[in-house]
Amino acid sequence: MSLHLYNTLTNKKELFKPIQEDYVRIYSCGQTIYDDVHVGNARTYSAWDILNRYLKWKGYDVFHIMNITDVGHLTDDADQGEDKVEKAAKKEKLEPMELVTRQILLFYKEIEKLNIDFADIYPRATGHMVEMIEAVKKILKHGYAYEKNGTIYFNVMKFEKDYGYPVLGGRKLEDLLAGEGGRVSEDELKEKNSHYDFALWIKADKGHMMKWPSPWGEGYPGWHLECSVMSTKYLGKVFDIHTGGIDHIFPHHPNERAQNITMNKTDEEPIKYWLHSDFITVNGEKMSKSKGNFYTIRELLEEYEPEAIRTLFASTHYRSQSDFSISSLEEAEKKLERLRNTIRKAKESKGGDKDNLLRAIENVKNEFEDAMDDDLNTPLALSKLIQFTGKINNNLDSKPNILDEAVITLEELAGILGIDLSEKREKSQDAAPYIDFILEIREKLRKEKLYSIADEIRDELQKKGLAIEDTEEGARWYIKGKT
Ligand code: AMP
Ligand code: ZN
């Protein structure tokens, strides 16, 4: 099979064919940078990391852009409310760009800890004001925008008539109009011609901090504009893949597509594949910064390993919703442990003269690839790796070079899912002798059947951030979250 991806634009799985052979250009909607990365954001970024890694594994060069929204994303997606960055900065009594700088540095750190490969460029909206103003001028000149009181709106009805405005995901604009038309307020219609018109450039009210001079007075860009401008600037007028969470299926992505088409005047479909990842929920509700029902990656990494978080993400298909709980993370830890234990046993085994594993190695590669070719079916791919651990465990008497190959295969394929199985965690040199000593005493207590004291010691050490594994040769430990 060859790689098939589910394209939200056409609502079906399609064979993936890049515009240029061997070279794939990807744009991902990234963080609105006013708070910490939460598990939902990270799951979405992990999905695109797996896409990147898999494409590279298949031999493509990948050029990946992920934007950082540091202005223009309002508290209400329909151009209403306060700027999210400005609001958060005021609350913390910081300059908006001071908050942005702090959060960007944290974002990079957490992305790295999670073993998510960095994008090639992280362009910021505030760094592209000139290009955004030029884009608004072009859309106005091409007849798809109008001005009302210093704000420039995109004319969705005209665009729909000329090009069609597929609401990605199979809904049509008229369905939305029929369903939600009643909600349009008189005040709103005084401002714009239709409920679905959206702002390209917004006039700054008195007191608004983040604003720039423009031909239409002082203002700031509408949220959707930055992605059209930055994707065109770095990837060209026509490119391969655009990704984002399902919250972008409407209105962000259809609006972005409409802007790309009208500013660049391309007859060709500008973006070939639109991929959307489903939400992480908490008790069935979307995990979101604005609802406050989130676990940040920073707090999870204090207690859990990045590899466990990546194993959890890979355990659900990117297009399925997944409810986050600590118990689901602990389940993922068990899978990770199984992968690691197998590698350890294979490395420790002296081997024998059997070569049965060779077939299993061949099979797991094919099965993994088949699963991933089917719209990146990571849960199936991961289950194939878990099955493969059973094969390795049953064949520890294989020839040493075959055991080596099995380990390399397992590490390589898990690596595509973002799960790093290499032994790079180091014990803290300062604490190591003391921890070893405490664990030796615990071992003695266990031998004396003084289990409750031994368990208390283990629990206390775990609370302090150690992971402890009891093995036949005694306890092993490492510091959670340290890579
Ligand atoms: P935001 O910072 O809200 O603009 O979101 C950054 C990225 O994370 C976007 O691609 C969103 O679609 C995605 N995202 C936000 N919340 C969740 C969630 N609960 N589950 C999965 N992805 C999410
Ligand atoms: Zn975007």
XYZ file of C-alpha atoms and ligand atoms in Angstrom:
507
model
C 0.000 0.000 0.000
C 1.055 3.608 -0.422
C 0.362 6.420 1.991
C -3.269 7.499 2.108
C -4.366 10.522 4.137
C -7.847 11.635 5.095
C -8.400 14.967 3.364
C -11.010 17.128 5.087
C -11.375 19.167 1.905
C -12.806 16.238 -0.023
C -13.984 14.243 2.972
C -12.235 11.071 1.958
C -9.022 9.143 2.283
C -6.821 9.952 -0.684
C -3.573 8.611 -2.058
C -0.863 11.064 -1.020
C 1.019 12.528 -3.969
C 3.254 15.515 -3.301
C 3.364 18.345 -5.839
C 7.125 17.894 -6.230
C 8.453 14.373 -6.192
C 10.288 13.590 -2.919
C 9.601 16.993 -1.360
C 6.679 17.788 0.925
C 5.679 21.259 2.121
C 3.588 21.371 5.293
C 1.990 24.235 7.212
C 0.639 23.617 10.725
C -1.441 25.973 12.809
C 0.501 26.373 16.007
C 0.170 27.829 19.457
C -1.699 30.972 20.439
C 1.046 31.887 22.785
C -0.350 33.242 26.036
C -0.342 30.186 28.290
C 1.446 26.878 28.741
C 1.206 24.032 26.231
C -1.532 21.683 27.428
C -1.996 18.004 26.683
C -4.523 18.763 23.891
C -2.129 21.086 22.049
C 0.696 18.595 22.502
C -1.362 15.724 21.126
C -2.040 17.735 17.982
C 1.641 18.649 17.584
C 2.598 15.032 18.242
C 0.302 13.950 15.378
C 2.091 16.283 12.951
C 5.472 15.186 14.307
C 4.539 11.589 13.481
C 3.408 12.696 10.010
C 6.778 14.415 9.481
C 8.800 11.504 10.798
C 6.856 9.000 8.739
C 7.228 11.019 5.535
C 10.971 11.303 6.162
C 11.193 7.564 6.873
C 9.509 6.971 3.516
C 12.245 8.994 1.858
C 10.668 12.444 1.425
C 12.322 15.726 2.285
C 9.937 17.664 4.461
C 9.760 21.425 4.902
C 7.573 22.192 7.893
C 6.275 25.568 8.997
C 4.372 26.086 12.245
C 3.114 29.543 13.061
C 3.017 31.184 16.453
C -0.002 33.424 16.989
C 1.090 36.382 19.091
C -1.601 38.856 17.999
C -5.103 38.845 16.523
C -6.685 35.724 18.081
C -9.705 37.134 19.896
C -11.535 35.516 22.777
C -14.442 34.849 20.409
C -13.529 33.247 17.087
C -16.074 35.490 15.307
C -13.925 38.637 15.549
C -15.387 39.637 18.900
C -13.898 40.118 22.328
C -10.394 40.839 23.519
C -7.071 39.765 22.077
C -6.115 36.600 23.989
C -2.451 37.621 24.356
C -3.257 41.179 25.424
C -5.848 39.999 27.949
C -3.460 37.481 29.544
C -0.606 40.029 29.619
C -2.791 42.607 31.378
C -3.761 40.037 33.974
C -0.106 39.335 34.723
C 0.832 43.019 34.452
C 3.303 42.278 31.643
C 3.969 43.813 28.247
C 2.234 41.557 25.682
C 5.579 40.784 24.010
C 7.146 40.050 27.401
C 4.519 37.368 27.991
C 4.962 36.099 24.431
C 8.754 35.811 24.819
C 8.414 33.903 28.089
C 5.845 31.529 26.652
C 7.766 30.914 23.426
C 10.851 29.896 25.388
C 8.758 27.489 27.468
C 7.041 26.197 24.333
C 10.371 25.298 22.701
C 11.586 23.584 25.877
C 8.453 21.486 26.238
C 8.344 20.553 22.572
C 11.949 19.377 22.834
C 11.321 17.408 26.030
C 8.390 15.692 24.357
C 10.712 14.566 21.560
C 8.709 16.528 18.992
C 11.055 17.503 16.174
C 11.260 21.258 15.715
C 9.582 22.762 12.670
C 11.920 24.419 10.160
C 10.443 27.859 10.818
C 8.171 29.189 13.585
C 7.000 32.472 12.028
C 5.177 34.938 14.290
C 2.203 37.061 13.296
C 3.725 40.278 14.717
C 6.773 39.768 12.504
C 4.645 39.839 9.330
C 2.607 43.026 9.699
C 3.862 44.556 6.447
C 3.004 41.410 4.467
C -0.424 41.214 6.116
C -1.287 44.807 5.232
C -0.182 44.111 1.626
C -2.401 41.013 1.560
C -5.446 43.014 2.697
C -4.737 45.575 -0.043
C -4.627 42.781 -2.630
C -7.882 41.180 -1.481
C -9.552 44.623 -1.568
C -8.149 45.281 -5.046
C -9.403 41.911 -6.287
C -12.907 42.803 -5.076
C -13.366 40.346 -2.197
C -13.307 42.729 0.735
C -14.962 45.946 1.887
C -14.356 48.542 4.566
C -16.774 49.525 7.330
C -15.643 52.110 9.889
C -11.955 51.317 9.576
C -12.409 47.528 9.695
C -11.911 45.483 6.537
C -14.204 42.489 6.046
C -13.862 39.577 3.685
C -16.944 39.153 1.454
C -17.769 35.464 1.914
C -20.947 35.556 -0.226
C -19.101 36.927 -3.251
C -16.320 34.403 -2.790
C -18.845 31.595 -2.532
C -20.500 32.663 -5.771
C -17.203 32.839 -7.678
C -15.200 29.944 -6.216
C -17.312 27.955 -3.770
C -16.637 28.049 -0.056
C -16.547 24.441 1.069
C -16.769 24.406 4.807
C -14.160 21.761 5.326
C -15.622 18.562 6.684
C -18.474 18.351 4.219
C -20.818 21.037 5.501
C -21.944 23.758 3.132
C -22.269 27.440 3.794
C -26.017 27.333 3.162
C -26.376 24.656 5.866
C -24.607 26.932 8.292
C -26.700 29.903 7.196
C -29.911 27.931 7.667
C -28.803 26.575 11.034
C -27.272 29.638 12.583
C -28.696 32.541 10.606
C -31.169 33.321 13.384
C -28.338 34.190 15.725
C -27.194 37.190 13.701
C -27.768 40.327 15.702
C -28.903 43.636 14.236
C -25.749 45.243 15.609
C -23.604 42.727 13.805
C -25.332 43.403 10.495
C -24.765 47.134 10.939
C -21.072 46.319 10.979
C -20.828 43.777 8.171
C -22.895 42.605 5.227
C -23.312 39.023 6.324
C -22.828 37.004 9.484
C -20.149 34.866 7.812
C -18.032 37.760 6.589
C -14.927 37.922 8.707
C -12.417 40.620 9.555
C -9.130 40.854 7.682
C -8.062 43.982 9.524
C -9.721 45.291 12.690
C -9.885 48.918 13.745
C -8.280 49.311 17.171
C -10.612 50.596 19.882
C -9.345 53.175 22.324
C -7.085 51.468 24.844
C -6.193 48.533 22.574
C -2.457 47.971 23.065
C -1.290 45.880 20.126
C -1.980 48.014 17.070
C -0.206 49.136 13.903
C -0.673 52.006 11.453
C -2.326 51.006 8.180
C -3.997 52.712 5.202
C -7.288 52.262 7.150
C -6.098 53.767 10.416
C -4.610 52.089 13.489
C -5.595 48.463 13.801
C -4.512 44.856 13.935
C -4.929 41.776 11.753
C -7.843 39.354 11.925
C -6.812 35.935 13.219
C -7.077 34.027 9.937
C -4.892 36.394 7.923
C -1.495 35.465 9.391
C -1.713 31.833 8.275
C -2.502 32.723 4.635
C 0.293 35.272 4.537
C 2.950 33.161 6.245
C 2.116 29.952 4.386
C 2.341 31.789 1.050
C 5.566 33.518 2.058
C 7.394 30.352 3.121
C 5.731 27.588 1.099
C 4.486 29.345 -2.045
C 1.033 29.878 -3.516
C 0.383 26.173 -3.862
C 1.622 23.599 -1.354
C 0.958 20.080 -0.100
C -0.427 19.733 3.414
C -2.131 22.005 5.925
C -2.770 20.709 9.437
C -4.649 21.821 12.525
C -7.068 20.699 15.202
C -10.733 20.064 14.365
C -11.657 23.409 15.897
C -10.097 24.869 12.735
C -12.446 23.056 10.344
C -14.680 26.082 10.702
C -14.183 29.024 10.570
C -10.374 29.260 10.572
C -9.443 27.007 7.660
C -12.197 27.783 5.115
C -11.451 31.466 5.757
C -7.745 30.887 5.305
C -8.385 29.034 2.041
C -10.617 31.870 0.787
C -7.899 34.420 1.592
C -5.194 32.354 -0.124
C -7.266 32.084 -3.294
C -8.298 35.742 -3.473
C -4.960 37.293 -2.533
C -2.877 35.031 -4.763
C -5.418 34.657 -7.564
C -4.550 31.026 -8.089
C -6.854 28.983 -10.304
C -5.395 25.855 -8.808
C -6.527 24.532 -5.401
C -3.849 26.197 -3.211
C -3.520 23.495 -0.567
C -3.900 19.881 -1.593
C -4.504 18.024 1.704
C -6.127 19.411 4.852
C -5.559 17.233 7.917
C -7.378 17.726 11.217
C -6.755 16.042 14.529
C -9.560 15.451 16.991
C -9.636 16.753 20.530
C -8.307 15.583 23.798
C -11.140 15.912 26.266
C -11.388 15.825 30.042
C -14.546 14.139 31.274
C -15.915 14.436 27.744
C -15.303 18.196 27.461
C -12.692 19.765 25.171
C -9.496 20.478 27.070
C -8.890 24.178 26.582
C -6.947 27.062 27.974
C -10.043 29.241 28.125
C -12.072 26.617 30.047
C -9.187 26.068 32.459
C -9.768 22.262 32.488
C -6.313 21.402 31.291
C -3.208 19.530 32.327
C -0.108 21.342 31.190
C 2.777 19.412 29.733
C 5.031 21.114 32.254
C 3.135 19.667 35.244
C 2.826 16.211 33.676
C 6.545 16.076 32.969
C 7.220 16.591 36.656
C 5.729 13.154 37.313
C 5.680 11.238 34.058
C 8.188 10.488 31.385
C 7.905 12.131 27.971
C 8.028 8.661 26.390
C 4.906 7.661 28.334
C 3.075 10.763 27.096
C 4.096 9.983 23.496
C 3.014 6.350 23.949
C -0.358 7.625 25.145
C -0.716 9.904 22.117
C 0.227 7.123 19.693
C -2.356 4.846 21.315
C -5.252 6.795 19.753
C -5.743 7.628 16.088
C -5.243 11.333 15.430
C -8.782 11.597 14.035
C -10.377 10.036 17.124
C -11.283 11.919 20.217
C -9.489 10.777 23.323
C -10.409 11.404 26.933
C -7.365 12.186 29.036
C -6.948 10.739 32.505
C -4.021 9.830 34.704
C -5.093 6.188 34.480
C -4.832 6.321 30.656
C -1.311 7.684 31.097
C -0.495 4.854 33.486
C -1.770 2.346 30.923
C 0.616 3.926 28.420
C 3.437 3.573 30.950
C 2.805 -0.182 31.014
C 3.112 -0.438 27.212
C 6.297 1.576 27.360
C 7.667 -0.673 30.073
C 6.939 -3.698 27.919
C 8.835 -2.192 24.986
C 11.770 -1.298 27.223
C 11.874 -4.618 29.064
C 12.018 -6.472 25.768
C 14.913 -4.361 24.582
C 16.733 -4.882 27.859
C 16.208 -8.641 27.772
C 17.351 -8.850 24.164
C 20.460 -6.815 24.962
C 21.236 -8.924 28.009
C 20.668 -12.253 26.260
C 23.764 -14.125 25.097
C 21.652 -15.450 22.216
C 21.799 -18.845 20.538
C 21.746 -20.208 17.023
C 18.080 -19.774 15.981
C 16.936 -17.558 13.135
C 13.129 -17.700 13.545
C 13.033 -14.014 14.458
C 14.083 -12.982 10.961
C 10.542 -13.552 9.645
C 9.032 -11.626 12.550
C 11.344 -8.671 11.832
C 10.303 -8.644 8.184
C 6.623 -8.952 9.154
C 6.609 -6.190 11.739
C 8.162 -3.765 9.272
C 5.467 -4.544 6.697
C 2.617 -4.491 9.188
C 3.816 -1.231 10.699
C 4.056 0.363 7.272
C 0.621 -0.908 6.226
C -0.923 0.547 9.381
C 0.792 3.908 8.934
C -0.044 4.049 5.227
C -3.673 3.855 6.224
C -4.023 7.477 7.334
C -1.349 7.145 10.024
C -3.059 4.434 12.043
C -0.728 4.753 15.022
C -2.756 2.590 17.474
C -2.566 -0.321 15.045
C 1.120 0.363 14.327
C 1.857 0.448 18.072
C -0.054 -2.784 18.676
C 2.115 -4.437 16.004
C 5.194 -3.334 17.947
C 3.757 -4.741 21.167
C 3.057 -8.059 19.392
C 6.616 -8.003 18.120
C 7.924 -7.742 21.705
C 6.214 -11.110 22.357
C 8.082 -12.597 19.415
C 11.413 -11.252 20.667
C 10.770 -12.499 24.218
C 10.022 -15.975 22.893
C 13.137 -16.011 20.756
C 15.893 -14.821 23.051
C 17.915 -17.800 21.820
C 18.262 -16.224 18.378
C 21.627 -15.511 16.826
C 23.113 -12.367 18.445
C 23.129 -10.405 15.167
C 19.426 -11.217 14.693
C 18.615 -10.076 18.216
C 20.511 -6.858 17.473
C 18.479 -6.362 14.328
C 15.234 -6.927 16.237
C 16.226 -4.257 18.779
C 17.215 -1.795 16.063
C 13.905 -2.411 14.272
C 11.881 -1.887 17.433
C 13.745 1.322 18.282
C 13.466 2.628 14.740
C 9.727 1.980 14.361
C 8.868 3.256 17.852
C 10.946 6.327 16.988
C 8.562 7.123 14.105
C 5.775 7.279 16.701
C 7.936 9.690 18.695
C 8.702 7.098 21.385
C 12.405 7.239 22.111
C 13.539 3.847 23.443
C 17.242 4.597 23.444
C 18.956 4.499 26.819
C 19.872 8.106 27.213
C 18.455 8.818 30.639
C 21.290 9.282 33.039
C 21.208 8.834 36.751
C 21.876 11.995 38.684
C 25.520 11.536 39.643
C 25.171 13.377 42.932
C 22.190 11.403 44.227
C 22.964 8.034 42.664
C 25.001 6.397 45.500
C 22.410 7.400 48.118
C 19.459 6.165 46.070
C 21.261 2.899 45.359
C 21.913 2.522 49.100
C 18.256 3.168 50.040
C 17.122 0.648 47.441
C 19.551 -1.964 48.774
C 18.064 -1.522 52.255
C 14.591 -1.811 50.748
C 15.674 -5.047 49.089
C 16.780 -6.395 52.475
C 13.432 -5.417 54.012
C 11.632 -7.276 51.227
C 13.730 -10.353 51.870
C 12.677 -10.126 55.532
C 9.065 -9.900 54.264
C 8.714 -6.409 55.760
C 6.717 -5.398 52.707
C 4.786 -2.462 54.130
C 7.982 -0.562 55.065
C 9.545 -1.497 51.712
C 6.455 -0.194 49.878
C 6.481 3.005 51.904
C 10.079 3.629 50.855
C 9.195 2.968 47.202
C 6.134 5.266 47.367
C 8.123 8.092 48.935
C 10.889 7.814 46.332
C 8.276 7.770 43.561
C 6.639 10.891 44.969
C 10.039 12.556 44.771
C 10.132 11.878 41.045
C 11.861 8.506 40.742
C 10.571 5.656 38.643
C 11.399 2.299 40.215
C 11.230 -1.014 38.426
C 11.649 -4.254 40.411
C 13.527 -6.784 38.317
C 14.991 -10.190 39.031
C 18.401 -8.601 39.497
C 17.094 -6.017 41.979
C 15.503 -2.600 41.676
C 16.324 -0.260 38.783
C 15.572 3.422 38.961
C 15.650 6.596 36.943
C 14.450 10.152 37.322
C 11.074 10.649 35.654
C 10.923 13.263 32.919
C 14.719 13.620 32.706
C 16.083 12.871 29.283
P -4.488 27.236 20.245
O -3.295 27.626 21.073
O -5.778 27.233 21.001
O -4.553 28.090 19.001
O -4.259 25.737 19.809
C -3.048 25.292 19.257
C -3.277 23.968 18.536
O -3.763 22.980 19.457
C -4.351 24.067 17.437
O -3.941 23.250 16.338
C -5.602 23.519 18.100
O -6.476 22.970 17.150
C -5.001 22.435 18.993
N -5.844 22.152 20.179
C -6.367 23.031 21.059
N -7.077 22.386 22.024
C -6.972 21.056 21.757
C -7.469 19.853 22.376
N -8.205 19.879 23.487
N -7.162 18.652 21.799
C -6.399 18.587 20.688
N -5.911 19.688 20.050
C -6.178 20.904 20.569
Zn -3.866 28.927 11.334
